[in-house]
mmCIF file of C-alpha atoms and ligand atoms in Angstrom:
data_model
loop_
_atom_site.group_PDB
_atom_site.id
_atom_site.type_symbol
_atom_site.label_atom_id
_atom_site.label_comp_id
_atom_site.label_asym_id
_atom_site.label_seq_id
_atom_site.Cartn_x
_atom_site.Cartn_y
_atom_site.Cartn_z
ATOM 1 C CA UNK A 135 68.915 82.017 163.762
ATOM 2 C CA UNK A 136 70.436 82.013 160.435
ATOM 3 C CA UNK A 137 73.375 83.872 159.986
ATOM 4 C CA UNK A 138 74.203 85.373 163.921
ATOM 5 C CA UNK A 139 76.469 83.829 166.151
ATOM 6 C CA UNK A 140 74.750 82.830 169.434
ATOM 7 C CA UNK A 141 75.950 83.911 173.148
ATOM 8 C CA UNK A 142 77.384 81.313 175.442
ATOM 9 C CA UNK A 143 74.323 80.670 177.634
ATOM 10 C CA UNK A 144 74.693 82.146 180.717
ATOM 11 C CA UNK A 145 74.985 78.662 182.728
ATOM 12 C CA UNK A 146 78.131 78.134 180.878
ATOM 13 C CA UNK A 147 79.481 81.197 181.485
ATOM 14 C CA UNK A 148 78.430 81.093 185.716
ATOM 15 C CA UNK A 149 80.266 77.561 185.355
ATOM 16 C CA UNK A 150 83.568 78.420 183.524
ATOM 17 C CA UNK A 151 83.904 81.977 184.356
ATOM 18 C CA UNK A 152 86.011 82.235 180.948
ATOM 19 C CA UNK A 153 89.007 84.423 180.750
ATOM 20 C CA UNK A 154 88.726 84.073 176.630
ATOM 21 C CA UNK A 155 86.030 82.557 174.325
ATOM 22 C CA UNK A 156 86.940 82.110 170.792
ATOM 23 C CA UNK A 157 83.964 80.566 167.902
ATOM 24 C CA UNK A 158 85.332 77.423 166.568
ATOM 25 C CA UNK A 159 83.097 76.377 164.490
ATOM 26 C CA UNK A 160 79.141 77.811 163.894
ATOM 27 C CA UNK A 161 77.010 76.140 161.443
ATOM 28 C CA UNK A 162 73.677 74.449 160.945
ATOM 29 C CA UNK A 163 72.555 73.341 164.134
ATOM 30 C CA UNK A 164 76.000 73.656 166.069
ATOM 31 C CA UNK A 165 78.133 75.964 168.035
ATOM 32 C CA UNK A 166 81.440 74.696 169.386
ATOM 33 C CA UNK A 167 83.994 77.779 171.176
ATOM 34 C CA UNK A 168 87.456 76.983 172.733
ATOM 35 C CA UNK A 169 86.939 78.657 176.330
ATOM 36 C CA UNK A 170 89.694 79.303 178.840
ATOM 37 C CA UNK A 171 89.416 79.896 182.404
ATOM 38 C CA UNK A 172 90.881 79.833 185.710
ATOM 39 C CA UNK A 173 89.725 76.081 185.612
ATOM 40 C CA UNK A 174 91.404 75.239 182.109
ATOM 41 C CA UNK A 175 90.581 74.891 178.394
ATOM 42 C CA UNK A 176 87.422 73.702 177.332
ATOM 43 C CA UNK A 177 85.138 73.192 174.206
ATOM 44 C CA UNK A 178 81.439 74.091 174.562
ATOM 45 C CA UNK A 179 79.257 72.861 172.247
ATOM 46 C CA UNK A 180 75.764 74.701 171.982
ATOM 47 C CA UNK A 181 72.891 72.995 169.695
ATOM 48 C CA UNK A 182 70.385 74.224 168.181
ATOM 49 C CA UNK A 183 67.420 73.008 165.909
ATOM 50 C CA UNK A 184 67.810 73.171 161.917
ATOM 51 C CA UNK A 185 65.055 74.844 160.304
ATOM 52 C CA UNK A 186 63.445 73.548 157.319
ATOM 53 C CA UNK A 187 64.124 75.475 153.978
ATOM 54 C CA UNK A 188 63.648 74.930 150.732
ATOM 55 C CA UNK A 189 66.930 72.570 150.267
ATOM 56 C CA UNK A 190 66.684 70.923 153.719
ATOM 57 C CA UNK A 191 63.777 69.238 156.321
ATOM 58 C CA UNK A 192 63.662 70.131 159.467
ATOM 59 C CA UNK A 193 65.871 68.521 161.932
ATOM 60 C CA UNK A 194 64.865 69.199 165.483
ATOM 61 C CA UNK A 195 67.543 66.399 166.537
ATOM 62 C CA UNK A 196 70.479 69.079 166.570
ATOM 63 C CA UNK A 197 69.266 70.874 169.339
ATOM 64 C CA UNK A 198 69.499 67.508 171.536
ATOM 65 C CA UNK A 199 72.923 66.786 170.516
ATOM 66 C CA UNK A 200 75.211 68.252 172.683
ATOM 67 C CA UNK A 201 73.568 66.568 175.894
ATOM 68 C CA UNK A 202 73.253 63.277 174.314
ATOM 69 C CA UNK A 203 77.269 63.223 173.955
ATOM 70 C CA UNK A 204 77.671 64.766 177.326
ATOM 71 C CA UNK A 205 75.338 61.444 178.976
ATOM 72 C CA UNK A 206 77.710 59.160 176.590
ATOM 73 C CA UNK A 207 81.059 61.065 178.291
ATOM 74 C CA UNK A 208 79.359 60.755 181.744
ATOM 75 C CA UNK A 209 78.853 57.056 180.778
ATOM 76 C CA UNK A 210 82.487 56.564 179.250
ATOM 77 C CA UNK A 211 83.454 57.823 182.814
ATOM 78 C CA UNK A 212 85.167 61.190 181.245
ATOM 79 C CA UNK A 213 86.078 63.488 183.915
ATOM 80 C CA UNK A 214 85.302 67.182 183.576
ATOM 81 C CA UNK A 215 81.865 67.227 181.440
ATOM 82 C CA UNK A 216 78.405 68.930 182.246
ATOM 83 C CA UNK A 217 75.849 69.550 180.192
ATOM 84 C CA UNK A 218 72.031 71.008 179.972
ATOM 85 C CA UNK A 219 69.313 72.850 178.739
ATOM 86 C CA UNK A 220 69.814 76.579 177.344
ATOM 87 C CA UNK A 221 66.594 78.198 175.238
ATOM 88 C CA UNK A 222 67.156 76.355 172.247
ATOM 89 C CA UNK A 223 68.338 73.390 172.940
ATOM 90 C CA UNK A 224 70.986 71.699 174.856
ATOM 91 C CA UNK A 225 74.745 72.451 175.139
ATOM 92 C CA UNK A 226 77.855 70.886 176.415
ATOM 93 C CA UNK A 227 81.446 71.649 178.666
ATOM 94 C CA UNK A 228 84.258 68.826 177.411
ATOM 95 C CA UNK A 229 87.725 69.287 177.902
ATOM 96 C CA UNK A 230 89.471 71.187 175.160
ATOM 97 C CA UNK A 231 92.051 68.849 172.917
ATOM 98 C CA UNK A 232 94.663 70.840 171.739
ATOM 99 C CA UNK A 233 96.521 69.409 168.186
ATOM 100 C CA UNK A 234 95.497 69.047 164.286
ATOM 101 C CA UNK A 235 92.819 67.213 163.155
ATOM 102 C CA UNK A 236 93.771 64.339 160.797
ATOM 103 C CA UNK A 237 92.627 65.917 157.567
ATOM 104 C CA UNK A 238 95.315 68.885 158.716
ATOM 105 C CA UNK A 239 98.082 66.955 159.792
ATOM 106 C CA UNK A 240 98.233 64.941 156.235
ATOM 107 C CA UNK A 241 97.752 68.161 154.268
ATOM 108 C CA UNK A 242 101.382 67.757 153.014
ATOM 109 C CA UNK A 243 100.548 64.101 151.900
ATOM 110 C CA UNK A 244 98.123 65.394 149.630
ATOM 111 C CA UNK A 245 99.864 68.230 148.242
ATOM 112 C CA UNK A 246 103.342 66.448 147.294
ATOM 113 C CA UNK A 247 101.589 62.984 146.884
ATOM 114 C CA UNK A 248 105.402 60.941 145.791
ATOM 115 C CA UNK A 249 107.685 62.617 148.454
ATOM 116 C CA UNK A 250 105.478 62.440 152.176
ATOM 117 C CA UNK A 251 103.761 59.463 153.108
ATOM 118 C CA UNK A 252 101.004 59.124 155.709
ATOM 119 C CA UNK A 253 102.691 58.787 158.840
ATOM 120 C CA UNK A 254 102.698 55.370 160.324
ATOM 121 C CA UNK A 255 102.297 56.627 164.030
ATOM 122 C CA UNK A 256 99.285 58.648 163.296
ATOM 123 C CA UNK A 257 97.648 56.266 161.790
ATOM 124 C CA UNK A 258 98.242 53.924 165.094
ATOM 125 C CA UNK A 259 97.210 56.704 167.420
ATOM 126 C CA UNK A 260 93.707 56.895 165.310
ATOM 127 C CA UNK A 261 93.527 52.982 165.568
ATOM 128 C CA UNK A 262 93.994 53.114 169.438
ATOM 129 C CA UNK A 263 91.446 55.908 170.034
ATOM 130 C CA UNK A 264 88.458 53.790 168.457
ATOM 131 C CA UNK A 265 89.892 50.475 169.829
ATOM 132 C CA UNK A 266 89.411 52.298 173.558
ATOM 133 C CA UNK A 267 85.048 53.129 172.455
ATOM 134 C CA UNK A 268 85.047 49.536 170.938
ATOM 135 C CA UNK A 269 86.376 47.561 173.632
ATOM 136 C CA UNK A 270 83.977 48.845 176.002
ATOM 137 C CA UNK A 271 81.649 48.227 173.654
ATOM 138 C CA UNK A 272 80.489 51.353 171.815
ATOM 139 C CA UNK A 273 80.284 52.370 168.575
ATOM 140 C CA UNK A 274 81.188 55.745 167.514
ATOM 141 C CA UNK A 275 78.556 56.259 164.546
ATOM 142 C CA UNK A 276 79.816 59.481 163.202
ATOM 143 C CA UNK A 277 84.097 58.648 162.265
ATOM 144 C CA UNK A 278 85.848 61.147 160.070
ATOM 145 C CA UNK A 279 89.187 62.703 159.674
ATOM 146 C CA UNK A 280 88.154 65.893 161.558
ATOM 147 C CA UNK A 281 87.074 63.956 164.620
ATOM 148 C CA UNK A 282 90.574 62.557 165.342
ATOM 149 C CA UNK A 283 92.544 65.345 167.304
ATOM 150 C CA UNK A 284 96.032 64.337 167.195
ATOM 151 C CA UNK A 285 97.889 66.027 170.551
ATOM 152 C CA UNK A 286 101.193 65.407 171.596
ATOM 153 C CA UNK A 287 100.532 62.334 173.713
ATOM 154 C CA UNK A 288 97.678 60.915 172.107
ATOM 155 C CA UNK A 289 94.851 60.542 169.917
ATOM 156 C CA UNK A 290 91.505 61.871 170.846
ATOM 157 C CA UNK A 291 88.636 61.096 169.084
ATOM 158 C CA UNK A 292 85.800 63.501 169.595
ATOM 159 C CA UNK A 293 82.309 64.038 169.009
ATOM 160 C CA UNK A 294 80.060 61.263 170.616
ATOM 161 C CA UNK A 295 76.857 62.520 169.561
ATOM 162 C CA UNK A 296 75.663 59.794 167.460
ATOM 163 C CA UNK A 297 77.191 56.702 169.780
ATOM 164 C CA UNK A 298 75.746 53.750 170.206
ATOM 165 C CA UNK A 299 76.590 51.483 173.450
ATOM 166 C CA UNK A 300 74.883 51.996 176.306
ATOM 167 C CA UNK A 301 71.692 53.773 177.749
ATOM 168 C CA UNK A 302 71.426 57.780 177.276
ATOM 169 C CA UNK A 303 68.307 59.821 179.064
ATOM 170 C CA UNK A 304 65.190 59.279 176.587
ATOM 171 C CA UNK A 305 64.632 62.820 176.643
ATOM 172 C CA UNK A 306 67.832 63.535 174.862
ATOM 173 C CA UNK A 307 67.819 60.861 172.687
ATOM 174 C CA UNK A 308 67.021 60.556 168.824
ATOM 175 C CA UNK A 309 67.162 58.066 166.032
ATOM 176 C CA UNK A 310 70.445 57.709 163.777
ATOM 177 C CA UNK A 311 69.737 59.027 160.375
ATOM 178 C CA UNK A 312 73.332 58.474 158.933
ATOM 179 C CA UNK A 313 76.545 60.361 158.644
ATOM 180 C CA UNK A 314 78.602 62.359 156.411
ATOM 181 C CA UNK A 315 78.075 60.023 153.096
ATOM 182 C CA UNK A 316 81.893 60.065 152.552
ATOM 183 C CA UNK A 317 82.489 57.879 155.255
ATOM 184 C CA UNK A 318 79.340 55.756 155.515
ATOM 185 C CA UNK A 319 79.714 52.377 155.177
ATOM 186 C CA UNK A 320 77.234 50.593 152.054
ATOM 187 C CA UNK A 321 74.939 48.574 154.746
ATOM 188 C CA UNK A 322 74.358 52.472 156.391
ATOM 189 C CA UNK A 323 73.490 53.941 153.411
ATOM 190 C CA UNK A 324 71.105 51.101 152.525
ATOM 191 C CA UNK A 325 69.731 51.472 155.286
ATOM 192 C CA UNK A 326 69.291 54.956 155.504
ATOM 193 C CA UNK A 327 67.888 54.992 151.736
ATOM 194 C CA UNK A 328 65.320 52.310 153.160
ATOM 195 C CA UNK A 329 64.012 53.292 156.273
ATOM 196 C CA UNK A 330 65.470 56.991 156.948
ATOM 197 C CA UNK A 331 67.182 55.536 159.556
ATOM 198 C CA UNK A 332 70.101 52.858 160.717
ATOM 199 C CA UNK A 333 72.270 51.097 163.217
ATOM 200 C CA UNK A 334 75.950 52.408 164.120
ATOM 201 C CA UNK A 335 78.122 49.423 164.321
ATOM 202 C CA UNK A 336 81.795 48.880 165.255
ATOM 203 C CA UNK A 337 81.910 47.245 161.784
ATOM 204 C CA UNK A 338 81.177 50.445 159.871
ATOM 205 C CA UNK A 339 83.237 52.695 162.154
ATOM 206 C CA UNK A 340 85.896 50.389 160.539
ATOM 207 C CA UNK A 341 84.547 51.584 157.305
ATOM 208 C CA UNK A 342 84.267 54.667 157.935
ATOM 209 C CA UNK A 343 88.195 55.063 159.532
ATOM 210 C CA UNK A 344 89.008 53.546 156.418
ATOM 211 C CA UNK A 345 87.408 56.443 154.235
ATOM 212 C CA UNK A 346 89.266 58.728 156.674
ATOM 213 C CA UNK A 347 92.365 57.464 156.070
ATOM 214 C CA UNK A 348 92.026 57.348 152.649
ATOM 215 C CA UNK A 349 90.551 60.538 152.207
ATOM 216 C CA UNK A 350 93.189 61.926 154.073
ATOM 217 C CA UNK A 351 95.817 60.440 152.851
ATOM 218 C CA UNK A 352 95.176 60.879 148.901
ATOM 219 C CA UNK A 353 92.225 63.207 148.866
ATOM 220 C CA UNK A 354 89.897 61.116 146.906
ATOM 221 C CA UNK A 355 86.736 59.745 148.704
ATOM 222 C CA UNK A 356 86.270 56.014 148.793
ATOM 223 C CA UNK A 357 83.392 55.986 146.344
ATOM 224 C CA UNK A 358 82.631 57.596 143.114
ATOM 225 C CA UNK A 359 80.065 60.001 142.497
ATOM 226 C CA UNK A 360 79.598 63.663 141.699
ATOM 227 C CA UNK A 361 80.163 66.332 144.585
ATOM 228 C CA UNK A 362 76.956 68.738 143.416
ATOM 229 C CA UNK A 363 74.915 65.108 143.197
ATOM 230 C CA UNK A 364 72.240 65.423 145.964
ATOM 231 C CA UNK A 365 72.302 63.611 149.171
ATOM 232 C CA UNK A 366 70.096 60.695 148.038
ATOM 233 C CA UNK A 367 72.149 60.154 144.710
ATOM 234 C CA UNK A 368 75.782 59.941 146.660
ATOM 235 C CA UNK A 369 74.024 57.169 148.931
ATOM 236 C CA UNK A 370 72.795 55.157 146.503
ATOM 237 C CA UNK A 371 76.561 55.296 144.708
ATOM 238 C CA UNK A 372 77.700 53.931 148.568
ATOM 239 C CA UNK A 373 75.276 51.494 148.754
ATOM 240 C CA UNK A 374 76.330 50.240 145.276
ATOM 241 C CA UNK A 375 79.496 49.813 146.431
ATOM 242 C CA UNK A 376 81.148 52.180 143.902
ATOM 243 C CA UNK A 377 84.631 51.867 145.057
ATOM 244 C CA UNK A 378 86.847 54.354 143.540
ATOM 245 C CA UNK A 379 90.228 52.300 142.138
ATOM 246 C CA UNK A 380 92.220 54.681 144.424
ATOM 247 C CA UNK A 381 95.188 53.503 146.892
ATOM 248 C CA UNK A 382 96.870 54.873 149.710
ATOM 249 C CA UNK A 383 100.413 54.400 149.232
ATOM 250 C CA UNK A 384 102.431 50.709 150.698
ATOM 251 C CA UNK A 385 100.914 48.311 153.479
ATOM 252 C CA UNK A 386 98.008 50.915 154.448
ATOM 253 C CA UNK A 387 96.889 50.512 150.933
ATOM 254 C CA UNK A 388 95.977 47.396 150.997
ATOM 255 C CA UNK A 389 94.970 47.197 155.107
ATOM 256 C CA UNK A 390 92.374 50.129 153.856
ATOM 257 C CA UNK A 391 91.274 48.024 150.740
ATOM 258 C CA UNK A 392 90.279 45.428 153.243
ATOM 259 C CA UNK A 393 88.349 47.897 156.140
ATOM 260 C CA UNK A 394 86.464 49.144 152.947
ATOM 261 C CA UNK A 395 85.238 45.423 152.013
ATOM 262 C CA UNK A 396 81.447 45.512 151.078
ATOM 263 C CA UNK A 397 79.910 42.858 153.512
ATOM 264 C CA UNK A 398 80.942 43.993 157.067
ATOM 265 C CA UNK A 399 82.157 40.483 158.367
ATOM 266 C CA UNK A 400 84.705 40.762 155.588
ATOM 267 C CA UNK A 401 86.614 43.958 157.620
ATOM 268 C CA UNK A 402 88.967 43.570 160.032
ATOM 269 C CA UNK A 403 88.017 44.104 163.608
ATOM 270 C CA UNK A 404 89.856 47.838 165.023
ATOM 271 C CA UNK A 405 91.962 44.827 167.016
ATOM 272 C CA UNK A 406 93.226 43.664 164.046
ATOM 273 C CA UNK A 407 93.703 46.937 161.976
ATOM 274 C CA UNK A 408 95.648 47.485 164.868
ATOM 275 C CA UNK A 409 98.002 44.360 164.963
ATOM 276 C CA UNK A 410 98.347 44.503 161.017
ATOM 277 C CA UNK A 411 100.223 47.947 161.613
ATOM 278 C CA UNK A 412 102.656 47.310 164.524
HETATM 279 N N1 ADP B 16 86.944 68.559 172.819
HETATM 280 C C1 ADP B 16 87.391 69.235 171.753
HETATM 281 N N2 ADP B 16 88.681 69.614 171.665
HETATM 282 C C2 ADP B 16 89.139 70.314 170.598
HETATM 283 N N3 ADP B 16 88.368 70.692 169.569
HETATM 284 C C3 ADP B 16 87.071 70.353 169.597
HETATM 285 C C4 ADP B 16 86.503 69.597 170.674
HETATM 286 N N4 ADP B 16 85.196 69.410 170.418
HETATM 287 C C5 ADP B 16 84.958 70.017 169.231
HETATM 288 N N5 ADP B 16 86.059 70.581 168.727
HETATM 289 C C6 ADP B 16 86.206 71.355 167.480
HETATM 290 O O1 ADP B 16 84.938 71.760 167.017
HETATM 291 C C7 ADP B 16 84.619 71.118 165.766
HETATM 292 C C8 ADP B 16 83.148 70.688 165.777
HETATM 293 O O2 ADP B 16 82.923 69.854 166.883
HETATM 294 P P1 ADP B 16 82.069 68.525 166.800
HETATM 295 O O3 ADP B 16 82.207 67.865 168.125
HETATM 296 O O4 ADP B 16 82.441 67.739 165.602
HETATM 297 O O5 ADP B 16 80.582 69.072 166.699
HETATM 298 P P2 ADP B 16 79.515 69.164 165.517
HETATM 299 O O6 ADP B 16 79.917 68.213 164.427
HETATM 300 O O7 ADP B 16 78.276 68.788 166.199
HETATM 301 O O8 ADP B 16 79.543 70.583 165.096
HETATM 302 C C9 ADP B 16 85.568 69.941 165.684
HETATM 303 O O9 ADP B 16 85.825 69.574 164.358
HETATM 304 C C10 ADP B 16 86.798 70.511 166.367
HETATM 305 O O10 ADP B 16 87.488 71.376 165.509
HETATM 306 MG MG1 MG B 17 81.255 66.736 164.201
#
């Protein structure tokens, strides 16, 4: 459906009884609204399946996406979730985090480069938030600066869709194909460029909180290559390890330097990000 915004599926709206729905985002394949209601503020997430066009193949794995992350919340033991089945796919409730993302909140780093630096707390509360999926032994598969919610107490990281830890119902579940290229790490890529398909590991969420950081900070991606250059071009820069001779300014320069090594026993563990900034 190109174009039109769908309806919240009438399940979601029998479960939440919403006093206001706002669209958050709507794009390929995804529908997320902010939703109040006498219960209190959630995001639901709606999938759908991507047509294929004359740019894009099909990719019948969005519609699924939304109840894969609501089985990996049920497993993570978040309170508050449901999700299902609406005519096109499969949706999910979450509770809503309220707060800038970290691409947002560093805005003014980018803009007056010399003057603001990254904040050293944010940076922490990012840390701690994919320290709490890898300790129990997840991997997030999909990190990037807009999936870090920064609220007032802490650090949400959203957007489990593409985890990796534990089991999820077959009938929702589908093969990793890779993430947004900014942020994947060079064995990903590979990978991806190889088989159309690869692992998530904790190593290149490292990576790819690295990239965030960066990108964030500074505004220049990791690795050098064109923006119009087409999806298998940029990978193939990754995977060559183009690393762009860009720094974040002081001691999370050189801490991102090293979470952006090449081989991924050469990162730090999330552990030890964490220790090298307190
Ligand atoms: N639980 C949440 N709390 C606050 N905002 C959310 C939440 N879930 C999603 N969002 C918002 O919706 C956007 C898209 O959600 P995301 O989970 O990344 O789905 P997708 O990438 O599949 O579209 C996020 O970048 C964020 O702005
Ligand atoms: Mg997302």
């Amino acid at each position: 459906m190109p174009g039109s915004t769908p309806e919240l599926p009438i399940v979601v709206l029998d479960a939440l009884l919403p006093t206001t729905q706002r669209v958050v985002v709507n794009r390929r394949g995804s529908t997320v609204w902010e939703v109040e209601s006498h219960r209190g503020r959630y995001a639901v997430k709606l999938g759908h399946p991507i047509e294929a066009t004359a740019e894009w193949s099909a990719q019948p794995w969005t519609a699924l996406a939304p109840a894969r992350e609501g089985a990996v919340l049920h497993r993570l033991g978040v309170d508050d979730i449901a999700y299902g089945e609406w005519e096109h796919g499969t949706w999910n409730i979450q509770p809503w985090h309220q707060g800038p993302d970290l691409h947002k909140l560093w805005e003014p780093c980018r803009k007056q480069k010399a003057s603001i630096k990254p904040d050293a707390d944010v940076t922490l509360g990012c840390v701690q938030a994919l320290a709490d999926l890898h300790v129990r032994g997840w991997a997030h598969g999909d990190v990037q600066p807009a999936h870090f919610i920064i609220g007032p107490e802490r650090t949400h990281l959203i957007d489990l869709a593409l985890a990796r830890g534990g089991p999820v119902p077959e009938a929702y579940d589908f093969p990793f194909r890779g993430c947004l290229v900014h942020y994947e790490a060079l064995e990903i890529a590979r990978s991806v460029l190889d088989t159309g398909e690869a692992e998530p590991t904790q190593e290149a969420d490292v990576y790819a909180l690295g990239a965030s950081l960066l990108i964030s900070a500074t505004g220049w991606r990791a690795v050098e290559y064109p923006d119009d250059a087409p999806r298998p071009v940029q990978r193939e820069a990754v995977a060559n390890g183009r690393r762009r001779p860009v720094k974040a300014p002081g001691k999370l320069g050189e801490l991102i330097d090293a979470m952006l090594s090449h081989a991924p026993e050469d990162r730090p563990t999330i552990y030890e990000v964490g220790k090298a900034l307190i």
